Structures are given as C-alpha cells and as structure tokens.
Amino acid sequence: MELACMHRRSLFLLPLVAAGGASAQTPLTVVASFSILGDLVRQLGGDRIATRVIAGPDTDAHDFQPRPSDAEAMRGAGLLVHNGLGFDAWFDRLARTAGPNIRRVTATDGIEPLGMEGHAHNHGSTDRRRGHAVPPRRVADPHAWQDVRLVQRYVANIAAGLAAAAPGDAARFQANLAAYAARLEALDAWVRAEIATVPEARRVAITAHDAFGYFSAAYGVRFLAPQGLSSAAEPTPGDVGRLIRQIRAERITAVFVESAANPAILSQIAQEAGVRIRGRLFADALSPPDGPAATYEAMMRHNVGLLVPAMRGDA
Ligand code: ZN
C-alpha cells in the first residue's frame, strides 16, 4: 500500500513540475448530468479523471430534482458535461449557481436535432400534470444517444472538453477517444446487422415513451408509444384502444416496458392485445453496475438483443 503510493507520487512528480502548478497534482474531477454521459466520460478519461454522475442509474433525468449536495459536488469540479437539447436543463441551472466559471461541455453540440411533440414526452406525475396545461408543440428531441453514430459526436465533444481542462493528459484522452470511437463503429455495424435479420414489415415496437426517435431514424425501426398518440399527455381510452387494434392488425409482437417509466399502461395494453411484454428497454438511464445495461455499449446491446427476436416474433 505504502509502496504503491510512493511509486505513484514519483510518477506524478515530473508532469507536476512541467505543468508548474499545484493544480496538476489532483486528478480532474468531471461531473456528468446523467448516467449515460457518465459512462462516456469514464471511457474517455480513464484513470486520469474522477467522474461523478448526478442523475444515476435507473433515474429519470428529464425532471430530476438536484439536491444541495449536487451543487456542492459541482463546485469542486474541473469540467461539467451535460446532454443539452432541453434534456437536462436542471443541470444548467445548477451549474450557473454552483460554478459559473467552471468549463462546460454540451455533448450534443453540432448535432442537428430531430423534432418531437413536446407534450408527448412524459415520465412521471409532475410531467403529466404539466402536460395537461401545455398545448402540443414541436420541441427538439433530446435522445440523440440512441443513434450510435451521433454518440461519435458526443465523445468528440467530451474529449475536446477533457483536453481543454487537463492539457497535460490531452494525448491520453485522444488515444482513449480513438479506441472508443472504433468500438462505437463496431457497435453501430452490429446494430445494423441485427436489425437486418428482421423482415422490414416487422420492424416495429411498442414502448412506454417516445425516446427512440433517433434509433428509429438511424436503424429503420418504427416505435409506437401510448403517450405519443394523443395531444393529452395521459393516453385516453381511445388512444389505448387504437394501439391495441394496431397491435392485432399488424401482429406486432415487440411490446416493452422501460426502465424509469411506469409499466402499468403497457401491461394493460399487452394483456388486452393478447401479447406478452418482451422485457425492459433502457432508454434514458443505465442500469446499476450489476445490471444488464451498466455501460452505454451494454445498454445498446441489451436493447437490440431484446428488440430483434421480439420483432421477429421468436418464441
Ligand atoms: Zn426520455
């Protein structure tokens, strides 16, 4: 223990002297708004950074309520990373009060957003109440991480932010970025190959909330969500009935619940349509470390691994 410490200290000595400042001694602390970004930051920063995630696994980041300790964590950070496109606006507000001078990265910078119905996107009761008060409007769809190719932009933005915040480690971040970008490329190719095994007419799935617009655009799978069918945030009996008839008419077999969303309405729809729920998709948050979607790559492989046999109608 003692020896390891001494060893590490001597390793740190040279760059410390070269950088000429005491601040180079402590690793860069990066605070990410939600679990998926936290994983991307870790992939790029490796052991050169300390990562903290505010909205953790299985947590809905749309309407997250930060605690005072979250603001405290930001104060000591060297870099803040958020999604943008209205997904984690709470993080912005927190950052403005906690550390207006801390370097910030918007991971979706440079991405041309898709549109979605603003009212249709709801997860919890707060949102639902608001849904009734706000008329339908087109807003930017924030779920860009559901397209692996767009995540290439995420990681390029994050790596640039890391390099700016800790220039001494820029070469390491660049190497990590190159390695991870190659993995993303392989992941994207795998998703396409998997989807290709499903006959085109069967590439349709039902899920809780319309979080899969980018997945849909990138990989050619249609997603239907009960909340996405109506101008009311809460699906009406008519919406639910139409969805059930559609499931029967198109013989849709891919019906899912989502992590961090209420499964009640989906369970009811599946039961009445005579199909079974084929599992739980991870849309907006990772699973805890011991779960099936502990990293972004694991999440995409888990989702596609459930979607493909379900859409094909495999037993
Ligand atoms: Zn969402």
Short mmCIF file of N, CA and C and ligand atoms in Angstrom, two decimals, residues 60 62 87 116 121 123 142-143 145 209-211 258 283-284, ligand 1:
data_model
loop_
_atom_site.label_atom_id
_atom_site.label_comp_id
_atom_site.label_asym_id
_atom_site.label_seq_id
_atom_site.Cartn_x
_atom_site.Cartn_y
_atom_site.Cartn_z
N ASP A 60 -34.68 8.89 -13.78
CA ASP A 60 -35.20 9.74 -14.84
C ASP A 60 -34.53 11.12 -14.75
N HIS A 62 -35.02 13.60 -16.95
CA HIS A 62 -35.81 14.69 -17.54
C HIS A 62 -36.23 15.72 -16.50
N PHE A 87 -32.84 18.36 -22.39
CA PHE A 87 -32.98 17.11 -21.61
C PHE A 87 -32.67 17.34 -20.14
N MET A 116 -39.81 16.51 -31.90
CA MET A 116 -40.78 15.62 -31.28
C MET A 116 -41.90 16.46 -30.68
N HIS A 121 -43.87 13.80 -24.35
CA HIS A 121 -42.76 13.21 -23.63
C HIS A 121 -43.01 13.31 -22.14
N HIS A 123 -42.73 11.19 -18.24
CA HIS A 123 -42.24 10.04 -17.47
C HIS A 123 -43.00 9.92 -16.17
N PRO A 142 -34.34 15.28 -27.40
CA PRO A 142 -33.00 15.25 -26.79
C PRO A 142 -32.31 13.89 -26.81
N HIS A 143 -33.02 12.79 -27.22
CA HIS A 143 -32.48 11.44 -27.01
C HIS A 143 -31.49 11.00 -28.09
N TRP A 145 -28.50 10.07 -28.11
CA TRP A 145 -27.61 8.93 -27.83
C TRP A 145 -28.16 7.60 -28.33
N HIS A 209 -42.38 5.45 -23.68
CA HIS A 209 -42.33 6.87 -24.04
C HIS A 209 -41.50 7.04 -25.29
N ASP A 210 -41.73 8.14 -26.00
CA ASP A 210 -41.11 8.25 -27.33
C ASP A 210 -39.65 8.71 -27.24
N ALA A 211 -38.83 7.80 -26.76
CA ALA A 211 -37.41 8.08 -26.57
C ALA A 211 -36.56 7.54 -27.71
N GLU A 258 -40.17 0.11 -19.97
CA GLU A 258 -38.90 0.82 -19.92
C GLU A 258 -38.44 0.98 -18.49
N ALA A 283 -33.89 3.34 -21.92
CA ALA A 283 -33.97 4.46 -22.85
C ALA A 283 -33.08 5.62 -22.41
N ASP A 284 -33.29 6.07 -21.18
CA ASP A 284 -32.70 7.33 -20.73
C ASP A 284 -31.72 7.18 -19.59
ZN ZN B 1 -36.80 10.37 -22.32
#
